[in-house]
mmCIF file of C-alpha atoms and ligand atoms in Angstrom:
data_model
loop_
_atom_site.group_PDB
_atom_site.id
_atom_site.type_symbol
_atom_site.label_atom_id
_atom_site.label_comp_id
_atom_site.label_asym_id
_atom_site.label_seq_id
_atom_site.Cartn_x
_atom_site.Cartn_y
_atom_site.Cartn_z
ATOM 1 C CA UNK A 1 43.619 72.482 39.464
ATOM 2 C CA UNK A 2 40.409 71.185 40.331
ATOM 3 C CA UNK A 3 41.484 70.179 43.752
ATOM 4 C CA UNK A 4 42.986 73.437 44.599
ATOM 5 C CA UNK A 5 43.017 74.447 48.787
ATOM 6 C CA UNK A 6 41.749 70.507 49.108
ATOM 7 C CA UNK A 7 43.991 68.626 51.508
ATOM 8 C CA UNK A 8 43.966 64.918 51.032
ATOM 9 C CA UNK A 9 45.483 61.932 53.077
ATOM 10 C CA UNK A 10 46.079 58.695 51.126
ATOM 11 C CA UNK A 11 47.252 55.649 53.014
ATOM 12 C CA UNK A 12 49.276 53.264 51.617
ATOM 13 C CA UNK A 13 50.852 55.379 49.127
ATOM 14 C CA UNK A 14 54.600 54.677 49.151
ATOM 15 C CA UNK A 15 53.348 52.465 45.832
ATOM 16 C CA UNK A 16 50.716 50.775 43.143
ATOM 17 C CA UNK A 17 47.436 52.761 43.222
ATOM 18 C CA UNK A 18 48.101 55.157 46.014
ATOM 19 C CA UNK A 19 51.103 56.636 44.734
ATOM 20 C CA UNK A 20 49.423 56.975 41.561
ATOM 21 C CA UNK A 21 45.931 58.572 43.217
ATOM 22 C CA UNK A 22 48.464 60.757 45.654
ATOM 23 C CA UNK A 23 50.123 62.131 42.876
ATOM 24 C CA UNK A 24 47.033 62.531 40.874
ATOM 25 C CA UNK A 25 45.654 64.376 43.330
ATOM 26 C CA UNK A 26 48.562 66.478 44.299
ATOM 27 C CA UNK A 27 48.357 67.655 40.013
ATOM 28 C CA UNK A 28 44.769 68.558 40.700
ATOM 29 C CA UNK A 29 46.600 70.931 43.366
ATOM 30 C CA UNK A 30 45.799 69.278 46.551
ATOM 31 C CA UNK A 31 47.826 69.239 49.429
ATOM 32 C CA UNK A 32 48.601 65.592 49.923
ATOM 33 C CA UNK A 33 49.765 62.898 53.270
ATOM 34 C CA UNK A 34 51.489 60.691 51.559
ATOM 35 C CA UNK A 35 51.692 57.496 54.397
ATOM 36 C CA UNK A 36 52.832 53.859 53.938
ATOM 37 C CA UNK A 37 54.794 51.986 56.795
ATOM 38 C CA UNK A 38 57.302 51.614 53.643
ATOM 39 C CA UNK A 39 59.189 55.165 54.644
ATOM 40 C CA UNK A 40 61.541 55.294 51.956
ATOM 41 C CA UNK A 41 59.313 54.966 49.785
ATOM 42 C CA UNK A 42 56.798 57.432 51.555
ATOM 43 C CA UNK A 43 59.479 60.059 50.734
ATOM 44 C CA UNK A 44 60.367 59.449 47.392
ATOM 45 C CA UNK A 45 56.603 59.958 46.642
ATOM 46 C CA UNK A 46 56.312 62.861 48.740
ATOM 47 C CA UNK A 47 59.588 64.581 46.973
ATOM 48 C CA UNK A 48 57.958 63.622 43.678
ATOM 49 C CA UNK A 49 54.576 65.406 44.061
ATOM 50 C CA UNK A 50 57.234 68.265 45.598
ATOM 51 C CA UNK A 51 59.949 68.302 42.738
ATOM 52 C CA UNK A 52 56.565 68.707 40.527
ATOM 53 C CA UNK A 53 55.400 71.897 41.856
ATOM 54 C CA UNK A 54 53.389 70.170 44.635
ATOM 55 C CA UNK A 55 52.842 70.128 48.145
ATOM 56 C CA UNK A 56 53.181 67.009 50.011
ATOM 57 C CA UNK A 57 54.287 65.246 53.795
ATOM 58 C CA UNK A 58 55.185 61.807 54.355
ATOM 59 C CA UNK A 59 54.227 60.223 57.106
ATOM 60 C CA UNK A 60 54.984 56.095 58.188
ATOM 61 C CA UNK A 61 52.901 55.455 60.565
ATOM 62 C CA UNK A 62 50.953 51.895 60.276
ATOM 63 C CA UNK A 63 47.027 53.079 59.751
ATOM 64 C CA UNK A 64 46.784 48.885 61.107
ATOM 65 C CA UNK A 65 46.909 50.328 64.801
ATOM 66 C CA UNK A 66 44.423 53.078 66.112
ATOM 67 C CA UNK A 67 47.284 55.233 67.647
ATOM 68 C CA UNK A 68 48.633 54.902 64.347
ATOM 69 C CA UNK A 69 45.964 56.276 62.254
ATOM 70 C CA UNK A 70 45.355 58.997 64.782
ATOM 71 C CA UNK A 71 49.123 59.992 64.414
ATOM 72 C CA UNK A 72 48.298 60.105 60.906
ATOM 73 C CA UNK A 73 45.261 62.370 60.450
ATOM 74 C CA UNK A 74 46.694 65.016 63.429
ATOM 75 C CA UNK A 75 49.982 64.826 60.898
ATOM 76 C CA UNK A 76 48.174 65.873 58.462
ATOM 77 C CA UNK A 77 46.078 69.015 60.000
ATOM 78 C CA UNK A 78 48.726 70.067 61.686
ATOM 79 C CA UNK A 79 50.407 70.354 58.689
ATOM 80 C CA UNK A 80 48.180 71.694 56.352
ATOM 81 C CA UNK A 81 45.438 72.758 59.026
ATOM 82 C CA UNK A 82 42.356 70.281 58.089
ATOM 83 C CA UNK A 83 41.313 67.437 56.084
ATOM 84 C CA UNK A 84 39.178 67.049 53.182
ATOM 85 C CA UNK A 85 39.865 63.707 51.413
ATOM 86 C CA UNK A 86 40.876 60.327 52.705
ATOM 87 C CA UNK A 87 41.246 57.292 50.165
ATOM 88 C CA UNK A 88 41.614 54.335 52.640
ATOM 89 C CA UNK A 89 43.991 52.394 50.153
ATOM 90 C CA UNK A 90 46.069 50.681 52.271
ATOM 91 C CA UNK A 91 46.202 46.990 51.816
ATOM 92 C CA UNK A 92 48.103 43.567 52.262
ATOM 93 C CA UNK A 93 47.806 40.366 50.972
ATOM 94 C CA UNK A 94 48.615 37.118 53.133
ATOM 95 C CA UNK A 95 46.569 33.916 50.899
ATOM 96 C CA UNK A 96 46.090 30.821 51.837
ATOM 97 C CA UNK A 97 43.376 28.290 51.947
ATOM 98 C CA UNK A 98 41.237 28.865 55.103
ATOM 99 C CA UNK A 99 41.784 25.350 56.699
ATOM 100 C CA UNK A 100 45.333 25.964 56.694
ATOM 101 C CA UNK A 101 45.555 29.965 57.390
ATOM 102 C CA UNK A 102 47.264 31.374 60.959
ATOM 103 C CA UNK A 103 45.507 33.743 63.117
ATOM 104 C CA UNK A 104 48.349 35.824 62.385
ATOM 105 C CA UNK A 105 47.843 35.624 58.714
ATOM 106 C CA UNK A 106 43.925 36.485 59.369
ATOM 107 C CA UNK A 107 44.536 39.442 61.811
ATOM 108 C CA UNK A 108 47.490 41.268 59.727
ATOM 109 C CA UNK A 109 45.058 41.180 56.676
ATOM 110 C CA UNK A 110 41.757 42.296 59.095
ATOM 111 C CA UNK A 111 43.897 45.346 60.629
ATOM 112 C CA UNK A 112 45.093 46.920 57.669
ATOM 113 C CA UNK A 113 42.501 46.790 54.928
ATOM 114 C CA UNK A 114 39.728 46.807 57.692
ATOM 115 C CA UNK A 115 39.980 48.178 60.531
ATOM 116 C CA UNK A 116 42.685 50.942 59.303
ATOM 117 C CA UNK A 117 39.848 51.922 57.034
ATOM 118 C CA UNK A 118 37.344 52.182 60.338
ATOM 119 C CA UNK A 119 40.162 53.724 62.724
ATOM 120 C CA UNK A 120 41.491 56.685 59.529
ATOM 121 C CA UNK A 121 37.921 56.969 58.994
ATOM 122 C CA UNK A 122 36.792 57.795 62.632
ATOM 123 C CA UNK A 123 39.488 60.085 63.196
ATOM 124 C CA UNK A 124 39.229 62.072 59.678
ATOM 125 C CA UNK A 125 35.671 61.928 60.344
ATOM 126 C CA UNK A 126 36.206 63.661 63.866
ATOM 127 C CA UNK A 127 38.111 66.559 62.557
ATOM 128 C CA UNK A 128 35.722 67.028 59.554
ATOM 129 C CA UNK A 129 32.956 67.239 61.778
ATOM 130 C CA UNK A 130 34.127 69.675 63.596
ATOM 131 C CA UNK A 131 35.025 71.957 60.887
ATOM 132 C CA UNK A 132 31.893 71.300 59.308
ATOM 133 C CA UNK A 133 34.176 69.988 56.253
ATOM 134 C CA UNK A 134 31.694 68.188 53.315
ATOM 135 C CA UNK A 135 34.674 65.546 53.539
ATOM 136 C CA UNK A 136 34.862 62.769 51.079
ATOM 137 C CA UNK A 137 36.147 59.149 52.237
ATOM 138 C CA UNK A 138 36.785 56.874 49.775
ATOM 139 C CA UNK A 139 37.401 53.354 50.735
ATOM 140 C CA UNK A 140 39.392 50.513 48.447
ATOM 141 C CA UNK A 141 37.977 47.705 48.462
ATOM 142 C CA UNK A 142 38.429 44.407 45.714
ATOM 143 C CA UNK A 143 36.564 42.192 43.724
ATOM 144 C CA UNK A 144 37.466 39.481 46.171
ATOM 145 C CA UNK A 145 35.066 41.356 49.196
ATOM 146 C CA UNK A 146 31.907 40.957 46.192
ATOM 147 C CA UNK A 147 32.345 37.596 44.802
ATOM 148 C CA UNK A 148 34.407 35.856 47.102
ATOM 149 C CA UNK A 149 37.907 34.379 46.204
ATOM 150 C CA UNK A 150 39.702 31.248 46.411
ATOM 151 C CA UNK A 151 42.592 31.726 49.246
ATOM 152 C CA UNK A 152 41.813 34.794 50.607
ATOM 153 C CA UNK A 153 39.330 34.095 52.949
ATOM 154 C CA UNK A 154 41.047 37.074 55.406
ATOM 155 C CA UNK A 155 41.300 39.077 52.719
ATOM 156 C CA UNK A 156 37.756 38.968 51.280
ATOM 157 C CA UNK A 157 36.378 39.188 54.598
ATOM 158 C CA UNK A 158 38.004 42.537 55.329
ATOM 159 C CA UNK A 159 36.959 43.936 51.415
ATOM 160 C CA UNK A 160 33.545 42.670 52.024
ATOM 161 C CA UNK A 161 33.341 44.434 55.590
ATOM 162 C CA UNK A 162 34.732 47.680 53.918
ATOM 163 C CA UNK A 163 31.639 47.728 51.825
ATOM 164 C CA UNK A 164 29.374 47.041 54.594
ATOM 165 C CA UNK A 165 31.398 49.937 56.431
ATOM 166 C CA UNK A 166 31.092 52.654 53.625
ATOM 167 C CA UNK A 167 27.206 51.632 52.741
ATOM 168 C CA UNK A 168 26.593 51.963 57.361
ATOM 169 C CA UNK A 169 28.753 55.285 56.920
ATOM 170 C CA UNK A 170 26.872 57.209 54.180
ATOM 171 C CA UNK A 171 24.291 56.945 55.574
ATOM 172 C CA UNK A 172 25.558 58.134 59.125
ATOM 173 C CA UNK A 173 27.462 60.982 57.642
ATOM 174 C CA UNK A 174 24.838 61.936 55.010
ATOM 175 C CA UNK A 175 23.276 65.056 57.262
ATOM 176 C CA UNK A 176 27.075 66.206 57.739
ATOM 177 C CA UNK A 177 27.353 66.190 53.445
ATOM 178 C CA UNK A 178 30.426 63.829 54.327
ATOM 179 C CA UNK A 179 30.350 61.190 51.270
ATOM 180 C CA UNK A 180 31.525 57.587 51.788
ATOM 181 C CA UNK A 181 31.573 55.696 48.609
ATOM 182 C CA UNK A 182 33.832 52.295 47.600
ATOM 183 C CA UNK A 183 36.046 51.857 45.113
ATOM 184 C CA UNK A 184 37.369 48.176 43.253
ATOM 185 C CA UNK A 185 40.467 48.337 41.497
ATOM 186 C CA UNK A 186 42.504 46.448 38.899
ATOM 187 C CA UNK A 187 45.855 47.484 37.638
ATOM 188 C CA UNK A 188 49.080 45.460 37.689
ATOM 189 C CA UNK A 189 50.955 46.488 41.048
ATOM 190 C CA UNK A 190 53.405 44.141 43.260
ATOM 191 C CA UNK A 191 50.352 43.022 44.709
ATOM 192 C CA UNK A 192 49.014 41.225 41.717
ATOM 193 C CA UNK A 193 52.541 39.846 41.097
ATOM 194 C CA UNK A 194 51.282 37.228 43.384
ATOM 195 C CA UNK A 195 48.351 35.971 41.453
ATOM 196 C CA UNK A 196 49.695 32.585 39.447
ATOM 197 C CA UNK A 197 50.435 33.577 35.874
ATOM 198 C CA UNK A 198 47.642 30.324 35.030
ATOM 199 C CA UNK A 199 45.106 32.758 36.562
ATOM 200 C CA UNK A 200 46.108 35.796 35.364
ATOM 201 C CA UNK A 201 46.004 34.533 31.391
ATOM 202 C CA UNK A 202 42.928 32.737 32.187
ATOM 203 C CA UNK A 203 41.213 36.031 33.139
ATOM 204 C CA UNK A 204 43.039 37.992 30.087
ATOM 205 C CA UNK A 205 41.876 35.340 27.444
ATOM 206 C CA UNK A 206 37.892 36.246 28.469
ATOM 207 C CA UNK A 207 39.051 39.451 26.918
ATOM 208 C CA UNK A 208 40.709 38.388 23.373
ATOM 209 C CA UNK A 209 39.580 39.325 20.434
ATOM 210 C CA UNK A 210 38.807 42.808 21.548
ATOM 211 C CA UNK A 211 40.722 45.932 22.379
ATOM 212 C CA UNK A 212 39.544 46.509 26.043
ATOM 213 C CA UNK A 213 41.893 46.790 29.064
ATOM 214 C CA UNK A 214 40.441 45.321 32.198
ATOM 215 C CA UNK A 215 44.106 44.877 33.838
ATOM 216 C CA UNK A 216 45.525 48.987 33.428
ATOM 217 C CA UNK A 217 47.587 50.718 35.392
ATOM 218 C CA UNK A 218 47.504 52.589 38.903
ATOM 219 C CA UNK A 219 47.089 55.664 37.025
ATOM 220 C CA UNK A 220 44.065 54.293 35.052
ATOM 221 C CA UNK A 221 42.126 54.056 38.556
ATOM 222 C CA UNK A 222 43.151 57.495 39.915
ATOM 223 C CA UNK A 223 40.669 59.773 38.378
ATOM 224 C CA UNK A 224 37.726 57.696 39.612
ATOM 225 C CA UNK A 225 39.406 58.606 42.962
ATOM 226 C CA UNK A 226 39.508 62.308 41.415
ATOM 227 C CA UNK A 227 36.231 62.525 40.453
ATOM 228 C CA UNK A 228 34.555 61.415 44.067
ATOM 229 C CA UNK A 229 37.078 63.666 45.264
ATOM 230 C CA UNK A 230 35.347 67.194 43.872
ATOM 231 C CA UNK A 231 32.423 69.213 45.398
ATOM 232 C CA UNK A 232 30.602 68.475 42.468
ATOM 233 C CA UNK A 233 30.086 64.574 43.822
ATOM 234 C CA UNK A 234 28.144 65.654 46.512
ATOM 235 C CA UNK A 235 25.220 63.759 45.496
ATOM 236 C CA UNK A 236 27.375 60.501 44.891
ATOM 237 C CA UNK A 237 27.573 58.537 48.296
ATOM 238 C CA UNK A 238 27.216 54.629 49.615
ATOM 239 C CA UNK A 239 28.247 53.404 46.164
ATOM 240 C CA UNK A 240 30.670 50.885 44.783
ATOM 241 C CA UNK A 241 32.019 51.875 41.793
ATOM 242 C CA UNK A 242 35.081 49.453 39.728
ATOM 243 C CA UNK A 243 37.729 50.465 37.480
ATOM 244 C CA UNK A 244 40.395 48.646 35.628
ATOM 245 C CA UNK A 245 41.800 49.623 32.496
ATOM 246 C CA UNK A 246 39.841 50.369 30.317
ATOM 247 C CA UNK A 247 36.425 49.303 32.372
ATOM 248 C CA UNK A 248 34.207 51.077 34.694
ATOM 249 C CA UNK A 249 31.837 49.273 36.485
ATOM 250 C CA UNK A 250 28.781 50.122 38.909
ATOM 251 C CA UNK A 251 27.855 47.248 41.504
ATOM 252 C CA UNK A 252 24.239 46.929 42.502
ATOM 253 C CA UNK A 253 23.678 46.921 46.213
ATOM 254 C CA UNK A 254 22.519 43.055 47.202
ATOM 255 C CA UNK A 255 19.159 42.778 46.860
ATOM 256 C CA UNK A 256 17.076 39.679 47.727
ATOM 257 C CA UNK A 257 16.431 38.029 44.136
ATOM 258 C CA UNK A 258 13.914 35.421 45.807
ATOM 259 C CA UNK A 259 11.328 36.111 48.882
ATOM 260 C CA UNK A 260 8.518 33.737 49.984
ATOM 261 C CA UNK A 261 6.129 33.489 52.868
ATOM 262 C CA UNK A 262 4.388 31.015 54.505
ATOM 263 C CA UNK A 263 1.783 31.776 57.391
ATOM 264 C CA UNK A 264 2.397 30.569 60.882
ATOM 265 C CA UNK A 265 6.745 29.947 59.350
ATOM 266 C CA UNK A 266 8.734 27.217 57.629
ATOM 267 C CA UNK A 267 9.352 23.537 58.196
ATOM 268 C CA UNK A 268 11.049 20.961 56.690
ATOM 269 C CA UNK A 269 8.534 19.797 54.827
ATOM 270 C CA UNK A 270 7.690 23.369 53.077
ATOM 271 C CA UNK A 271 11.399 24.578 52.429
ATOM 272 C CA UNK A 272 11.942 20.558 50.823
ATOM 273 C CA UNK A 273 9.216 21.835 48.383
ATOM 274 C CA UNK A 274 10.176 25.283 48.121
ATOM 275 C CA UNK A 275 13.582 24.325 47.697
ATOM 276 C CA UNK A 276 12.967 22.146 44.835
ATOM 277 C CA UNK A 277 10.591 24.222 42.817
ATOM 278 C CA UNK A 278 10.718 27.917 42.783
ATOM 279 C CA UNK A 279 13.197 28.913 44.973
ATOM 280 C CA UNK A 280 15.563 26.393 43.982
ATOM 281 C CA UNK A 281 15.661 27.073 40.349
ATOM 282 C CA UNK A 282 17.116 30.885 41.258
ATOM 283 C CA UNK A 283 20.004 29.707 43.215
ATOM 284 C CA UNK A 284 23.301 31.907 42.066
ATOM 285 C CA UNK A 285 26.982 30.404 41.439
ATOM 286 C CA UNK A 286 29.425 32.510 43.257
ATOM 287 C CA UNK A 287 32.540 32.782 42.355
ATOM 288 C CA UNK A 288 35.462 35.658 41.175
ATOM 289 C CA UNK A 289 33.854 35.916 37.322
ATOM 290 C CA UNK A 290 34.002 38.656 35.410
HETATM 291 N N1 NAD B 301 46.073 45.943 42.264
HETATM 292 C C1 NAD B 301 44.845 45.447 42.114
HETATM 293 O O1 NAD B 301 44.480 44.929 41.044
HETATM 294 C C2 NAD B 301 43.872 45.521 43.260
HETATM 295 C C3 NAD B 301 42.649 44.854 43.125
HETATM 296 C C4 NAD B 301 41.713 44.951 44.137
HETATM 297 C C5 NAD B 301 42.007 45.703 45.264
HETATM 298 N N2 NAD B 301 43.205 46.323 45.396
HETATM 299 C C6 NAD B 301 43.435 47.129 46.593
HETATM 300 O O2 NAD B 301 44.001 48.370 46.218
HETATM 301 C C7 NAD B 301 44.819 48.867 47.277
HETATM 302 C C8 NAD B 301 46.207 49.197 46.746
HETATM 303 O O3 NAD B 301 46.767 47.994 46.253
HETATM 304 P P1 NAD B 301 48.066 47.927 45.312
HETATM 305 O O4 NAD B 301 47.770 46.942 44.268
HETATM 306 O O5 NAD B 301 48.521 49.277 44.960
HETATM 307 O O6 NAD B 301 49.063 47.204 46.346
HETATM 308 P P2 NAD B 301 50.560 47.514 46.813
HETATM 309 O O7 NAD B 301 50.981 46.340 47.592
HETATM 310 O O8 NAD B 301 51.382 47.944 45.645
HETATM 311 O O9 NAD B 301 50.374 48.785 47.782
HETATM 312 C C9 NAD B 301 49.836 48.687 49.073
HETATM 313 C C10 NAD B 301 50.595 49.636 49.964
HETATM 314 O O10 NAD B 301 50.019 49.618 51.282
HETATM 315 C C11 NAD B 301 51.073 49.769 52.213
HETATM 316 N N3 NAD B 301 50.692 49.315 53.544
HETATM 317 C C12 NAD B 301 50.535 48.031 53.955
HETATM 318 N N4 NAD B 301 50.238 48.000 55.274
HETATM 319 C C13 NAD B 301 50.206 49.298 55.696
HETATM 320 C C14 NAD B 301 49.955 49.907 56.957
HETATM 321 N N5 NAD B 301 49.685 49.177 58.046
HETATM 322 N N6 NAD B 301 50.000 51.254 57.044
HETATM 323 C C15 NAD B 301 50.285 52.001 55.940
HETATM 324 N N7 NAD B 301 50.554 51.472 54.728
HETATM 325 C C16 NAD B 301 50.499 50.134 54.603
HETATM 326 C C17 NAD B 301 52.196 48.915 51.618
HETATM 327 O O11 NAD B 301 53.454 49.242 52.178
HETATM 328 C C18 NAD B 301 52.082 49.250 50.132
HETATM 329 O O12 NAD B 301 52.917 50.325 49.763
HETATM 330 C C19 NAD B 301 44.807 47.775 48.352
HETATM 331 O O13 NAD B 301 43.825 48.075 49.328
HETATM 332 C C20 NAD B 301 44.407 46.541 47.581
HETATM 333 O O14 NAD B 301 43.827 45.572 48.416
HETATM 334 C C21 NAD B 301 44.144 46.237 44.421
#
């Protein structure tokens, strides 16, 4: 009971990794919002953490609208009076190649997994403040946002801007002891039933020959989401931490891996050269490797 008098809101929870870190935390006796738009599904997550000796609300509202994720966060402390932990898990998927994708099929991706996690964030953030809570916000984010990924140019862009958004937010909420910190995920949920099969036993076969996991299970990424949850992670803020399986994973923050100067600034003629000597030669790949 590690979590005990903690209360918690997890969005997108009816399912995948936030039922799993809802329910974790609910064991770890925290009072938990259980929200997803998917109500029926809300409930039956919220009557499981109850039926196990827990205590837990479901709400539906959509976090992708900002009276939405207000609704949610004055759910919750009206319920159970404050809040100390958000995981901004919410997400959707809507792939396609970027020549071809709708603004529709940009914007549903950019309000859930993006600016839900701003709008939850802002209004958790308001109530913590005021209660001088040492909240914790923990933000998912994917793989896709770091390396990029082909077909999910929406998608990538809103899990790259939720890293820029919890690395901005530390550091704004640092003198409140508020921690921000990212988390990248990989377990087998209904949204990885859409990556190709090809792709998915490409990925696996980097890993034969040994015992390792890299594709778990929801519950395999919950106590990550436990441990940033406790007092004790106070000092832990701004990062971007992975877990899959059996794999943890600390991302470095970019740094520049090349810098040059040239007095009076560049031309043509000195980039050409710069370019094809030193610079050139440290030139990264991108793409979604493991
Ligand atoms: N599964 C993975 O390997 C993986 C990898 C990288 C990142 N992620 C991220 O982890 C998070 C959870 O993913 P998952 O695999 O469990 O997916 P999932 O599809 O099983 O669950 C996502 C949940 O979010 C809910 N949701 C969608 N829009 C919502 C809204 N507007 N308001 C409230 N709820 C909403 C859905 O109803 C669903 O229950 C997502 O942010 C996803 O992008 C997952």
């Amino acid at each position: 009971m590690q979590l005990a008098s903690k209360v918690a809101v997890v969005t997108g929870a009816g399912q995948g990794i936030g039922r799993a870190v809802a329910r974790a935390l609910a064991a770890e006796g925290a009072s938990v919002v259980v929200n997803d738009v998917q109500a029926a599904k809300a409930q039956v997550v919220a009557q499981e953490i109850r039926d196990a000796g827990g205590r837990a609300l479901a709400d539906t509202n959509s976090i992708a609208t900002m009276a939405g994720a207000e609704a949610l966060i004055n759910a919750c402390v009206a319920e159970y009076g404050t809040v100390d932990v958000l995981v901004n898990n919410a997400g959707v998927l809507r792939d396609r190649m970027s020549f071809n994708m709708s603004e529709s099929e940009w914007d549903d991706v950019i309000d859930v997994c993006l600016k839900g996690t701003f709008m939850c964030t802002r209004f958790a953030v308001r109530d913590m403040r005021a209660r001088g809570t040492a909240g914790r916000i923990i933000n998912i984010s994917s793989r896709s946002g770091l390396r990029g990924n082909v077909g999910q140019a929406n998608y990538a862009a809103a899990k790259a801007g939720v890293l820029g958004f919890t690395r901005t937010v530390s550091q704004e909420l640092a003198k409140y002891g508020i921690t921000v910190n990212a988390v990248v995920p990989r377990a087998v949920t209904d949204m990885t039933d859409s990556i190709p099969e090809n792709v998915k036993k490409a990925k696996d076969a980097s890993w034969a020959g040994t015992s390792v996991r890299k594709r778990g299970t929801p519950e395999d990424v919950a106590p990550i989401i436990l441990y940033l949850a406790l007092d004790e992670s106070s000092g832990i803020t701004g990062q971007v931490i992975g877990l899959g399986g059996d794999k943890l994973s600390l991302w470095s923050h970019p740094t520049e891996v090349a810098e040059a100067f040239v007095f009076g600034g560049w031309n043509l003629e000195t980039l050409r050269t710069l370019f094809k000597t030193s610079v050139g030669y440290q030139l990264q790949s991108v793409g979604n490797k493991d």
